[in-house]
Short mmCIF file of C-alpha atoms and ligand atoms in Angstrom, two decimals:
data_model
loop_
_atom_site.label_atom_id
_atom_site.label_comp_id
_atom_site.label_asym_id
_atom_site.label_seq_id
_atom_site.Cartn_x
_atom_site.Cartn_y
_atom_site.Cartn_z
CA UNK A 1 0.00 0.00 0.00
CA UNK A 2 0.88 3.61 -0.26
CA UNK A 3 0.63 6.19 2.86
CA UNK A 4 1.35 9.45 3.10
CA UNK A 5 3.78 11.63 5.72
CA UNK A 6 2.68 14.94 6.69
CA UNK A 7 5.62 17.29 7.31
CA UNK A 8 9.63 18.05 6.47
CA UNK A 9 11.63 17.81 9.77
CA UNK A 10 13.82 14.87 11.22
CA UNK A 11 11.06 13.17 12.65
CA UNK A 12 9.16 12.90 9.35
CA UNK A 13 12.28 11.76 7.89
CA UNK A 14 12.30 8.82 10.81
CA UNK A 15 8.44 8.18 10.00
CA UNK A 16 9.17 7.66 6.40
CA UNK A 17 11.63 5.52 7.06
CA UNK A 18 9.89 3.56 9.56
CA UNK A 19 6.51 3.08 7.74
CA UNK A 20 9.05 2.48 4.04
CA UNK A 21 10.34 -0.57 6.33
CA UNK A 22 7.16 -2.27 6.70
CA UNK A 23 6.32 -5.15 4.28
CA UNK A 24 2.62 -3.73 3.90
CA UNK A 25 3.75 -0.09 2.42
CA UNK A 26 5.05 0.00 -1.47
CA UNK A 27 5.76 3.65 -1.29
CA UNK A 28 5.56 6.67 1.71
CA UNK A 29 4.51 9.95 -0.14
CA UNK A 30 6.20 13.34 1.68
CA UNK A 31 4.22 16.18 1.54
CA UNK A 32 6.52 17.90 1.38
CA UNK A 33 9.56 15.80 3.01
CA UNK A 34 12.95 16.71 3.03
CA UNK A 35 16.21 15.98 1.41
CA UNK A 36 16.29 12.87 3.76
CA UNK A 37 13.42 11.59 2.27
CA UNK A 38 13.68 12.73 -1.09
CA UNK A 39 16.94 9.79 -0.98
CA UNK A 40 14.87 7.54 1.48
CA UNK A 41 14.03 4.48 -0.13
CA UNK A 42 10.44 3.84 -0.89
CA UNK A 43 9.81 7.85 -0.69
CA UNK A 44 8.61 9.92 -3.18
CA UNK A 45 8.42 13.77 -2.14
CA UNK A 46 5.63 15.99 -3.38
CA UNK A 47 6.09 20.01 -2.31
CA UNK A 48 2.46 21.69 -2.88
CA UNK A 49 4.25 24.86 -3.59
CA UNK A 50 5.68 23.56 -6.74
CA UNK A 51 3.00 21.80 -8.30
CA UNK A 52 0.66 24.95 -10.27
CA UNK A 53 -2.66 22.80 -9.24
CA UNK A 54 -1.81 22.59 -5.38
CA UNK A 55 0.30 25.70 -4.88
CA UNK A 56 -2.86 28.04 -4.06
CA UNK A 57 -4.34 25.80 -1.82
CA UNK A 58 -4.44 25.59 1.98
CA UNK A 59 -2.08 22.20 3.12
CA UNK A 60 -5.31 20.65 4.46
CA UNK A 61 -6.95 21.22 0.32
CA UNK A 62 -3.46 20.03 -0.82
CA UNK A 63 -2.72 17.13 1.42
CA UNK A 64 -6.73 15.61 0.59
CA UNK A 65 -6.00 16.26 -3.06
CA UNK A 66 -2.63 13.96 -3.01
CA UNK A 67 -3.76 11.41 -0.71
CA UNK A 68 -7.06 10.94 -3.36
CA UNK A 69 -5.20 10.94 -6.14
CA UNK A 70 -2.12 9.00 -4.71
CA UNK A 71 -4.91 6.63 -3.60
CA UNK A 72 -2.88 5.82 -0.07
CA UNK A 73 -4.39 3.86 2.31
CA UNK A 74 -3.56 6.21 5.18
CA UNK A 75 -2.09 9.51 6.23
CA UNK A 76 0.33 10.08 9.48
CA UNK A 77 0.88 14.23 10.40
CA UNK A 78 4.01 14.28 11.79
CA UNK A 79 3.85 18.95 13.09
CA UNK A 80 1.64 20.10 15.99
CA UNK A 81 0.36 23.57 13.36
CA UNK A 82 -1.46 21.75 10.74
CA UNK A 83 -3.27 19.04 13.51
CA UNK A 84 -4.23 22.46 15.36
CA UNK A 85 -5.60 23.25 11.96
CA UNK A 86 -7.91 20.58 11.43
CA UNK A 87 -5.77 18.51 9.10
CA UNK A 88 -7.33 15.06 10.49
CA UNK A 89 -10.72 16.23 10.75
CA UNK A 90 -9.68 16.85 6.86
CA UNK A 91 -8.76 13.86 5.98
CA UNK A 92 -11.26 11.36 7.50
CA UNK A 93 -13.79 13.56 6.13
CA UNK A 94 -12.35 13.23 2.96
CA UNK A 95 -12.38 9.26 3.61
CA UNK A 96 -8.66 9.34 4.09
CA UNK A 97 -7.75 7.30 7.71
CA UNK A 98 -5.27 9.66 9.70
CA UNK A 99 -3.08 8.97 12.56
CA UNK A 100 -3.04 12.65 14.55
CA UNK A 101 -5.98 13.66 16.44
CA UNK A 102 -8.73 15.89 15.07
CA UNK A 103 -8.61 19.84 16.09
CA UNK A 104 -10.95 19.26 18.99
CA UNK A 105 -7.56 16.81 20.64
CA UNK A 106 -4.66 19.14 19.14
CA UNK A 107 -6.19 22.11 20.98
CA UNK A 108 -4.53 20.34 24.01
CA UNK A 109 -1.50 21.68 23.05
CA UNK A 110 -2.70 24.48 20.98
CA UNK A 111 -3.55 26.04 24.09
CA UNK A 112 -1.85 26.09 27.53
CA UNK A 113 -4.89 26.91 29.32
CA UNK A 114 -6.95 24.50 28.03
CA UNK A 115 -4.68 20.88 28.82
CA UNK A 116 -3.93 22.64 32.10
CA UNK A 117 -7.63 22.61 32.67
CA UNK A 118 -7.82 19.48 30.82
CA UNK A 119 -5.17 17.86 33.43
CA UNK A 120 -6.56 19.49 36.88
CA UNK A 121 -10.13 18.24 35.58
CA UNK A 122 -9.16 14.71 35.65
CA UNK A 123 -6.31 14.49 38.06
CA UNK A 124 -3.16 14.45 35.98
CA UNK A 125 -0.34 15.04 38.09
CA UNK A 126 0.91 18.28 37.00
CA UNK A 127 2.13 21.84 38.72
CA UNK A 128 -0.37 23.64 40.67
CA UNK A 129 -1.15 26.71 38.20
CA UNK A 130 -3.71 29.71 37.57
CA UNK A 131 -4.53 31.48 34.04
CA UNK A 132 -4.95 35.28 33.69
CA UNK A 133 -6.15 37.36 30.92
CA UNK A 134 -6.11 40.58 32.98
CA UNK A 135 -1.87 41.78 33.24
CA UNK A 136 -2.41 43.43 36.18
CA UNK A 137 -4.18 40.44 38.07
CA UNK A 138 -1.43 37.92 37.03
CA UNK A 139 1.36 40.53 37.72
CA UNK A 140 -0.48 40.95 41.26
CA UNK A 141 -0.32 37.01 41.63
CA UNK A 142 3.22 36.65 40.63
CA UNK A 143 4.15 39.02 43.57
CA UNK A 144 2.23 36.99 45.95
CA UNK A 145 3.53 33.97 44.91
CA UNK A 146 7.21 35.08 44.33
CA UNK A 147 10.39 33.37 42.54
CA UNK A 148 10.61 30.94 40.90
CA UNK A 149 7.93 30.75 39.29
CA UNK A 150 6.83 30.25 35.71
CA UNK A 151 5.00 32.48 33.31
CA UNK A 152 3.61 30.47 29.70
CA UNK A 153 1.75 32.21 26.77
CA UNK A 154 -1.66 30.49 26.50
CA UNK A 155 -1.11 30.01 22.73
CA UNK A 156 1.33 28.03 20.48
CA UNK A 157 4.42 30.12 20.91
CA UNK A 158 7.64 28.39 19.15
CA UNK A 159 9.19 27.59 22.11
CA UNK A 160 9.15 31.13 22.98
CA UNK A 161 6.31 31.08 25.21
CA UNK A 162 7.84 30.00 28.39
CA UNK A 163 9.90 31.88 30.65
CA UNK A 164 11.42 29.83 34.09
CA UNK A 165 11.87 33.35 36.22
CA UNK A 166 14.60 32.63 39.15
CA UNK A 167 13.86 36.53 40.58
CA UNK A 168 10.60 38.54 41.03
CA UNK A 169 11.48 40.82 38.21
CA UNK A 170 12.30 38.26 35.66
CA UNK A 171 8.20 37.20 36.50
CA UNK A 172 7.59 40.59 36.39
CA UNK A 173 8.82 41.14 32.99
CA UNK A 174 8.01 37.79 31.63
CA UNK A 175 4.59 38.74 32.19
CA UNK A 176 4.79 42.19 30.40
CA UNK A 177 6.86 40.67 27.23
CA UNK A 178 4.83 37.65 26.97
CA UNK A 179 1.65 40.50 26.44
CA UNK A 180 3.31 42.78 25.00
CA UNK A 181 4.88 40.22 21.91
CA UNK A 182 2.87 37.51 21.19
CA UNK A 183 -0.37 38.89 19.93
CA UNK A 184 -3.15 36.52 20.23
CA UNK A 185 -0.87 33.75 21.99
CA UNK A 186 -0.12 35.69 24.38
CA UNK A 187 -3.69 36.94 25.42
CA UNK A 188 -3.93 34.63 28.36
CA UNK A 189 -1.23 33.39 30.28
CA UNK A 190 -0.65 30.33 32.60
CA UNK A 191 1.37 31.03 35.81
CA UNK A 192 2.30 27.97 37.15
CA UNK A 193 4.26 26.54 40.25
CA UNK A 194 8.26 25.58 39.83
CA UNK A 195 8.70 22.04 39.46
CA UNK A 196 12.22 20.93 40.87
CA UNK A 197 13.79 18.10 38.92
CA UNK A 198 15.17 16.52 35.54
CA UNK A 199 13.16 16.15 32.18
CA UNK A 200 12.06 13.52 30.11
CA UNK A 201 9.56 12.71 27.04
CA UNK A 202 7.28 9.68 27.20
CA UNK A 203 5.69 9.61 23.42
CA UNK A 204 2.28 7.49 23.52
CA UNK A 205 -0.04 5.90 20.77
CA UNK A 206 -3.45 6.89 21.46
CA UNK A 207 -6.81 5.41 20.45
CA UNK A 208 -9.72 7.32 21.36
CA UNK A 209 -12.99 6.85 19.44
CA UNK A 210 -16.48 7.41 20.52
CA UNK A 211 -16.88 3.84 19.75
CA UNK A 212 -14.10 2.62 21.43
CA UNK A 213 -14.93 4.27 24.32
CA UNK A 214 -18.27 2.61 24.50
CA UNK A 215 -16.79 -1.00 23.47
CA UNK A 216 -14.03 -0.66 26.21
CA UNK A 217 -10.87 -0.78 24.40
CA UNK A 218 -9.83 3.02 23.93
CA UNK A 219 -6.40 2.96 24.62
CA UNK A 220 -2.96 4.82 25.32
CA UNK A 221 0.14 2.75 25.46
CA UNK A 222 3.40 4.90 26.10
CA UNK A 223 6.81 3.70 24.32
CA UNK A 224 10.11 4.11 26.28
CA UNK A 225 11.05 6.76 27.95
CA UNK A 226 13.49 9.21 25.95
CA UNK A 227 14.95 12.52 26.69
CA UNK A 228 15.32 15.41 24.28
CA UNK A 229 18.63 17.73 25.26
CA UNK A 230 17.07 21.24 24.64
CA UNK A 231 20.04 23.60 25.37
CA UNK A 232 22.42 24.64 22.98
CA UNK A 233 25.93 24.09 24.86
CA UNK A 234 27.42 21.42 26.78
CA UNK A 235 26.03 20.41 30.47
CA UNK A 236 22.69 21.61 29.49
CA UNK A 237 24.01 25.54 28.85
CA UNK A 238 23.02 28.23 26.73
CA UNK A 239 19.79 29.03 24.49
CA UNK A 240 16.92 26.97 24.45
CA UNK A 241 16.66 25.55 20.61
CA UNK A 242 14.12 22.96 19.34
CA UNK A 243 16.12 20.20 20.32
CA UNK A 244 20.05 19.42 20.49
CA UNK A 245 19.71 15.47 20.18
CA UNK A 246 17.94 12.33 22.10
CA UNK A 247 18.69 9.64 23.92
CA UNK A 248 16.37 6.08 24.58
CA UNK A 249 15.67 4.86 26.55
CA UNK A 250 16.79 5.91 30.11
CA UNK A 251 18.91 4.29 32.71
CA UNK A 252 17.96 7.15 35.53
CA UNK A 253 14.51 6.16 34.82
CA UNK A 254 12.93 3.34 36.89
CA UNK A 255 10.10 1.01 36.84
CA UNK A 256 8.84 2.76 39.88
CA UNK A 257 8.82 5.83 37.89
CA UNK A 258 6.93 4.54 34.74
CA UNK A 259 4.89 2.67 36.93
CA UNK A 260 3.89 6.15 38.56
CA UNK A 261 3.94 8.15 34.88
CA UNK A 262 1.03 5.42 34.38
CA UNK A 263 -0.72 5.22 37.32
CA UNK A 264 -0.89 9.39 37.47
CA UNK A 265 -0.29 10.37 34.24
CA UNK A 266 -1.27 8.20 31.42
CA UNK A 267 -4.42 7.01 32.58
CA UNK A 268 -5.63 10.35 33.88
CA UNK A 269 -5.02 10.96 30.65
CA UNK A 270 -6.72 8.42 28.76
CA UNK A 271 -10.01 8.86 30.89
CA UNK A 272 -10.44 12.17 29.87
CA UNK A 273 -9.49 11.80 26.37
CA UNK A 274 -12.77 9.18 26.70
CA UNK A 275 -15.13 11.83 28.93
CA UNK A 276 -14.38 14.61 26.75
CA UNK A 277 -15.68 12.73 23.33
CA UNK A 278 -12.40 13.06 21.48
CA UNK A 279 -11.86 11.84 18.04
CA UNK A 280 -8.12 11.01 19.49
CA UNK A 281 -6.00 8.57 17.09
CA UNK A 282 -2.74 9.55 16.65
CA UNK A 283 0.48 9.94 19.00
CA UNK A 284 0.86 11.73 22.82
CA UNK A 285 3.74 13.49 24.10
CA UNK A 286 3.96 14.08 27.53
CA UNK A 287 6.83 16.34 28.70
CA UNK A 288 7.65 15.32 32.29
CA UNK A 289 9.45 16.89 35.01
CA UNK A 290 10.68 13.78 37.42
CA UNK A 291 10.00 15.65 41.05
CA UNK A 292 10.64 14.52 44.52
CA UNK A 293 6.93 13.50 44.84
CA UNK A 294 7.04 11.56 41.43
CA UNK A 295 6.47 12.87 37.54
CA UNK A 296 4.30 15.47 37.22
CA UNK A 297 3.05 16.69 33.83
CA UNK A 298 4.82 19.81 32.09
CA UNK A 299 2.73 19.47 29.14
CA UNK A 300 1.23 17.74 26.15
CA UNK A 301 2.08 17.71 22.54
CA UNK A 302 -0.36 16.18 20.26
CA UNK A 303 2.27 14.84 18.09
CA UNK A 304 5.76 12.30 18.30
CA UNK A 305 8.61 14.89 19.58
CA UNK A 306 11.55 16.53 17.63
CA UNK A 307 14.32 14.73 18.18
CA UNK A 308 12.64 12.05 20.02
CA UNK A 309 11.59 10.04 17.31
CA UNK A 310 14.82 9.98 16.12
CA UNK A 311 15.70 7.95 18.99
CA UNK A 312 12.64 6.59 19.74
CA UNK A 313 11.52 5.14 16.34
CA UNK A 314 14.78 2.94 16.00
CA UNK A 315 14.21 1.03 19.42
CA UNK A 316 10.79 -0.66 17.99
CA UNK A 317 10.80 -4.30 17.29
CA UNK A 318 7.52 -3.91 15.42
CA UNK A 319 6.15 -2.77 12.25
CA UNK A 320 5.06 1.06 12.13
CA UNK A 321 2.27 0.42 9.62
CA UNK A 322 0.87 -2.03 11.56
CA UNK A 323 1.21 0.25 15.06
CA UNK A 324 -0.75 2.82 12.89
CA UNK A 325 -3.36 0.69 11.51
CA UNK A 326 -3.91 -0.21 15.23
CA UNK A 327 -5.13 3.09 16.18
CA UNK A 328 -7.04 3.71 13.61
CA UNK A 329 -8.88 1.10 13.17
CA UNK A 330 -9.14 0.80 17.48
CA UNK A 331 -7.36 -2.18 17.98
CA UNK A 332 -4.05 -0.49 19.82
CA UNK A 333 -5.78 -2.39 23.21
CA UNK A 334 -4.41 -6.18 21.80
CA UNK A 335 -1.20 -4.47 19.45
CA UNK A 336 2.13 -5.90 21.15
CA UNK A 337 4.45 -3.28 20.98
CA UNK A 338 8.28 -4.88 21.43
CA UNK A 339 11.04 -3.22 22.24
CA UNK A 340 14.92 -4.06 21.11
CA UNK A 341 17.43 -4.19 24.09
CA UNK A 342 20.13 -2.02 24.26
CA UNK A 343 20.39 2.12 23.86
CA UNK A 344 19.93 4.23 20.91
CA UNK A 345 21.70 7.74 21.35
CA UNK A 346 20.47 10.74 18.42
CA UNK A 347 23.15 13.73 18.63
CA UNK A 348 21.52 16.09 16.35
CA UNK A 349 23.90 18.10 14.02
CA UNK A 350 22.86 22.74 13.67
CA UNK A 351 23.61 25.48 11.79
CA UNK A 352 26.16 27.66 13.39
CA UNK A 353 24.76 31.22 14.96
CA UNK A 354 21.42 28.43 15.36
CA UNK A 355 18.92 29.26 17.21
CA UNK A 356 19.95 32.37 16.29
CA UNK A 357 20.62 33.71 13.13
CA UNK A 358 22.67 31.41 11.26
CA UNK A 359 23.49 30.71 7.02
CA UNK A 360 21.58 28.65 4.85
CA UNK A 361 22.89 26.35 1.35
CA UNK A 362 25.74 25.10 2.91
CA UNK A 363 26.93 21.65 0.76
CA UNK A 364 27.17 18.66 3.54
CA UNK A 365 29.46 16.02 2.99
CA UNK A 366 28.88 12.24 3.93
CA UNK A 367 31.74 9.88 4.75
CA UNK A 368 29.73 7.11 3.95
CA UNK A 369 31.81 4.39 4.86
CA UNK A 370 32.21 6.00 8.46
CA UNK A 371 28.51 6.09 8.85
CA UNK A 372 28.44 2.57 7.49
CA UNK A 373 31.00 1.28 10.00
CA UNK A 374 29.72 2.76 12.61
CA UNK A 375 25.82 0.98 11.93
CA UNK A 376 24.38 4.87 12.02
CA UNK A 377 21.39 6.14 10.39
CA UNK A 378 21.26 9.67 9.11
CA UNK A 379 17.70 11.41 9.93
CA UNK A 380 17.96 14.92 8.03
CA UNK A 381 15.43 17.54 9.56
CA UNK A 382 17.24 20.69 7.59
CA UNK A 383 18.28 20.48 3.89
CA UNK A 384 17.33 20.06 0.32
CA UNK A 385 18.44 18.74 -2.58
CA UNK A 386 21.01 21.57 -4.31
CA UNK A 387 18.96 22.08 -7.85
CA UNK A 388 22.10 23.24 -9.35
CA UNK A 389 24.08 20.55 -8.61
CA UNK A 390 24.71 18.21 -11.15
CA UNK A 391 25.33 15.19 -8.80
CA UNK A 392 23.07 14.71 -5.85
CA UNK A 393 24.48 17.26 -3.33
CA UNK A 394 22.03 18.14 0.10
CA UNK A 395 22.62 21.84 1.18
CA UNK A 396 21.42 23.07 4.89
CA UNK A 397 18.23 24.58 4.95
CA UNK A 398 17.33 25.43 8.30
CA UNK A 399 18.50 25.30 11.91
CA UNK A 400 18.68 21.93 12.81
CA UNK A 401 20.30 20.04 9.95
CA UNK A 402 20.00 16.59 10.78
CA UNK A 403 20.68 13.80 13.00
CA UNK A 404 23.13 10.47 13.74
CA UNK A 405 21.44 7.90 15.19
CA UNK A 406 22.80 4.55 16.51
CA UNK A 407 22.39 1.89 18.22
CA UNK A 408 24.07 0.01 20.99
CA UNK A 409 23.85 -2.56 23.37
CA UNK A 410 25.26 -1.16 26.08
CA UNK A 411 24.42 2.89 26.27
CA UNK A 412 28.37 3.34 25.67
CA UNK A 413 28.40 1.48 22.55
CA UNK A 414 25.60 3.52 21.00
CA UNK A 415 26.95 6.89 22.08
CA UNK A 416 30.76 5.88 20.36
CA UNK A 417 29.17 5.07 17.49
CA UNK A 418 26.94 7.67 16.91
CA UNK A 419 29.63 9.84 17.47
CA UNK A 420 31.78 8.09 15.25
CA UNK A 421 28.87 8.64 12.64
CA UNK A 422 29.01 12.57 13.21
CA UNK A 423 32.78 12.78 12.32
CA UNK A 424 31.19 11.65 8.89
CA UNK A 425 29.48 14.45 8.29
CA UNK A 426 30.82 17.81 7.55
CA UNK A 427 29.16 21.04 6.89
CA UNK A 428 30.41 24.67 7.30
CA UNK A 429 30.07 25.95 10.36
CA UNK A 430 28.18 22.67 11.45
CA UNK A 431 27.84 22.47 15.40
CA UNK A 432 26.67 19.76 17.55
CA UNK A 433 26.82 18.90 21.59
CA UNK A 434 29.41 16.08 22.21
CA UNK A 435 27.67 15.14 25.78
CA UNK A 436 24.27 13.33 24.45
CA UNK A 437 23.20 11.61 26.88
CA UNK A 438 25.96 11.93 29.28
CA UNK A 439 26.06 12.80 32.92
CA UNK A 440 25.09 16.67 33.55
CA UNK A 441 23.70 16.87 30.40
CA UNK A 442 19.95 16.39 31.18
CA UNK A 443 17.64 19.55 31.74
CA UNK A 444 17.34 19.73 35.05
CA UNK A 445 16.94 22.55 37.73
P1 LIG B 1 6.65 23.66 28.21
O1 LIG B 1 6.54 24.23 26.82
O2 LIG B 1 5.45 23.88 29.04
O3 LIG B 1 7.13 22.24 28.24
O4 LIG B 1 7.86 24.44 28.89
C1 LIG B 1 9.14 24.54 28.29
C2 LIG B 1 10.22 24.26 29.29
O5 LIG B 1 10.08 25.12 30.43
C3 LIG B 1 10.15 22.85 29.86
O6 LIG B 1 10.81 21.94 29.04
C4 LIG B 1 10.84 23.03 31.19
O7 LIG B 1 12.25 23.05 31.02
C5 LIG B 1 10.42 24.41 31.62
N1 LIG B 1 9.24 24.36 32.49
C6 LIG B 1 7.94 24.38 32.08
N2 LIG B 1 7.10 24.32 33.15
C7 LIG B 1 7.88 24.28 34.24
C8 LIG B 1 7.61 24.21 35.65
N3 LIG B 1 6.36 24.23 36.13
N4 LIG B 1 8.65 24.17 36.50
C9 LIG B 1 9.93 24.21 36.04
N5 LIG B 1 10.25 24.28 34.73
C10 LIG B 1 9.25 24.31 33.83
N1 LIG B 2 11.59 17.67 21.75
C1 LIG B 2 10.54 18.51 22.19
C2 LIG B 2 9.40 18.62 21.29
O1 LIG B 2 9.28 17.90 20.30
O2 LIG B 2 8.53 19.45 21.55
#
């Protein structure tokens, strides 16, 4: 069968290539992909904006139009922006299956306010927090709550919306800039209590129909545990950026702790998923801050995380396809997922001057036979194909450039050799952490 990947990052690269390995899928369409999957075996990009008859039309028009007349059997939307949009609700309507839940279930990240309401409503174990849409109320709050404390814009943000304030008058001016700069996302904000502890990312396949709900077997099954390395520098330093690289799964992470993440967490979760009537078939991330008492919720994302999946994705013993077909079709409740032993470890390759300004079109170079050697796979998130080239060349095209990920058996095996992967790859002014994974690397406060 054919199927159909909405989205151009790493992690749509890493879904291509996942559903491309099942024996059930013939070919993965990209809409619009990446250079990754433009090479990807099995994967055929098609970019809306160059094709005259799509190139006017909204993604949700364009990705309907090429999943009819690709005639695949099923669609997986990899970004949070188009699910927000109503990109599912698109596609089923249009009698196209999609994995990614309709608007109604994005909105739970789409809005701040509304999954903090969402988890307080059904007991998710998450930080104590109020919403304000009045500045002078929440800057009155702030003061009576004092440092730390944390300020988020209600709305989707781009990672810009948070602010962790250590003194009074960072709140204080949190709460004036996140007004004062983010327009309509910034309307209402969330002020929530300071969580003490490290990070991690459980990503979950959900499936949530009206009629599973009725028939018992709406379901949410989290994968391994994985953490995502958000600052730029070494030791956890620096800017925040989308994502420095990912490990999976974790050896500070016990069974006592998942057993908690599900006991609190996930099937909070999944309970009001079911009481709130969601159309919900498609993936969960929960970002987690591991506290004293146990995880608590930081938030959800309606989608797989960015580089997670690059990690993640690897470590399944089972066929994607048929993980897919299981929540959409509401049979995720009898799906064995199995897991392969060992680590993988996902250093993710930027853009020098990323996440701040930083050149595009840079040629990168592949030492293939180092890759080869050293078992890595290469997830691209930013570049292209060079048009002018004559021979296949990929040039950067964006902040985070791509990915080496490998796998070990031991989590020092997998980190050597992804490293050993990353000497294979040169661009200009190509940066990356060297302490994946490693101790004092983890976000933690
Ligand atoms: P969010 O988008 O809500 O996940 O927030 C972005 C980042 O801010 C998280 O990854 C944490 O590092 C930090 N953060 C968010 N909420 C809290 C909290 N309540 N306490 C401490 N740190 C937080
Ligand atoms: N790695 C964090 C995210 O995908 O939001």
């Amino acid at each position: 069968m054919k199927v159909l990947v909405i989205g151009s990052g790493g992690r749509e690269h890493t879904i291509a290539w996942r559903l491309a390995e099942s024996k059930l899928v013939n070919e993965v369409i990209c809409v619009p992909g990446n250079g990754g999957t433009a090479h990807e075996a099995k994967c055929r990009n098609i970019d809306p904006k160059e094709n005259p008859a799509l190139a006017n039309l909204s993604l949700n028009d364009a990705a309907c139009t090429i999943a009819k007349s690709e005639k695949v059997e099923f669609a997986v939307v990899g970004p949070e922006d188009p699910l927000a949009e109503g990109i599912a609700d698109a596609l089923w309507n249009a009698g196209i299956p999609a994995v990614g839940p309709k608007a109604k279930g994005a909105a739970l990240e789409a809005s701040k306010d509304l999954s903090k309401i969402f988890m307080q409503k059904y007991g998710v174990a998450c930080a104590d927090s109020q919403t304000f849409t009045d500045k002078q109320e929440a800057l009155a709050y702030v003061r009576q709550k004092g440092a730390p404390i944390v300020i988020k814009a209600d709305g989707l943000a781009a990672g810009k919306g948070v602010v962790v304030a250590k003194t009074l008058e960072e709140a204080e001016n949190a709460v004036e800039e996140l007004t004062a700069n983010l327009g309509e996302a910034g309307k209402k904000l969330v002020i929530e209590e300071y969580l003490q502890g490290v990070e991690i990312s459980v990503l979950a396949a959900v499936s949530v129909t009206e009629e599973s709900a009725a028939n018992g077997k709406a379901c949410i099954k989290a994968f391994l545990p994985a953490r995502d390395h958000k600052r730029l520098m070494d030791g956890a330093k620096g800017p925040n950026t989308g994502g420095m690289g990912a490990v999976c799964p974790l050896s500070d992470v016990t069974d006592e702790t998942m057993a908690l993440f599900e006991k609190n967490i996930l099937q909070p979760t999944l309970k009001g998923l079911i009481s709130e009537k969601m159309d919900y078939r498609g993936f969960i991330f929960f970002g987690l801050m591991l506290t004293k008492e146990g995880p608590k919720a930081l938030e959800y994302n309606v989608r797989l995380g960015d580089p997670e999946t690059q990690a993640v994705l690897p470590m399944m013993d089972f066929d994607f396809a048929e993980l897919c077909q299981s929540i959409m079709n509401g049979s995720l409740d009898s799906f064995e997922m199995k897991w392969k032993t060992g680590f993988q470890v996902a250093p993710v390759a930027v853009s020098g001057g990323y996440p701040h300004k930083y050149a595009k079109g840079k040629a990168i170079s592949f030492d293939n036979s180092k890759i080869e050697n050293a078992g890595a796979k290469i997830f691209i998130a930013g570049a292209i194909n060079d048009r002018r080239a004559k021979t296949p060349v990929l040039i950067t095209n964006g902040g985070r450039v791509l990915a080496c990920s490998a796998h070990g058996s031991t989590f020092d095996e997998a980190w050597k050799k992804a490293y050993e992967a990353m000497e294979g790859v040169k661009f200009d002014a190509m940066f990356f952490r060297k302490d994946i994974g490693l101790p004092g690397a983890a976000e933690s406060n």
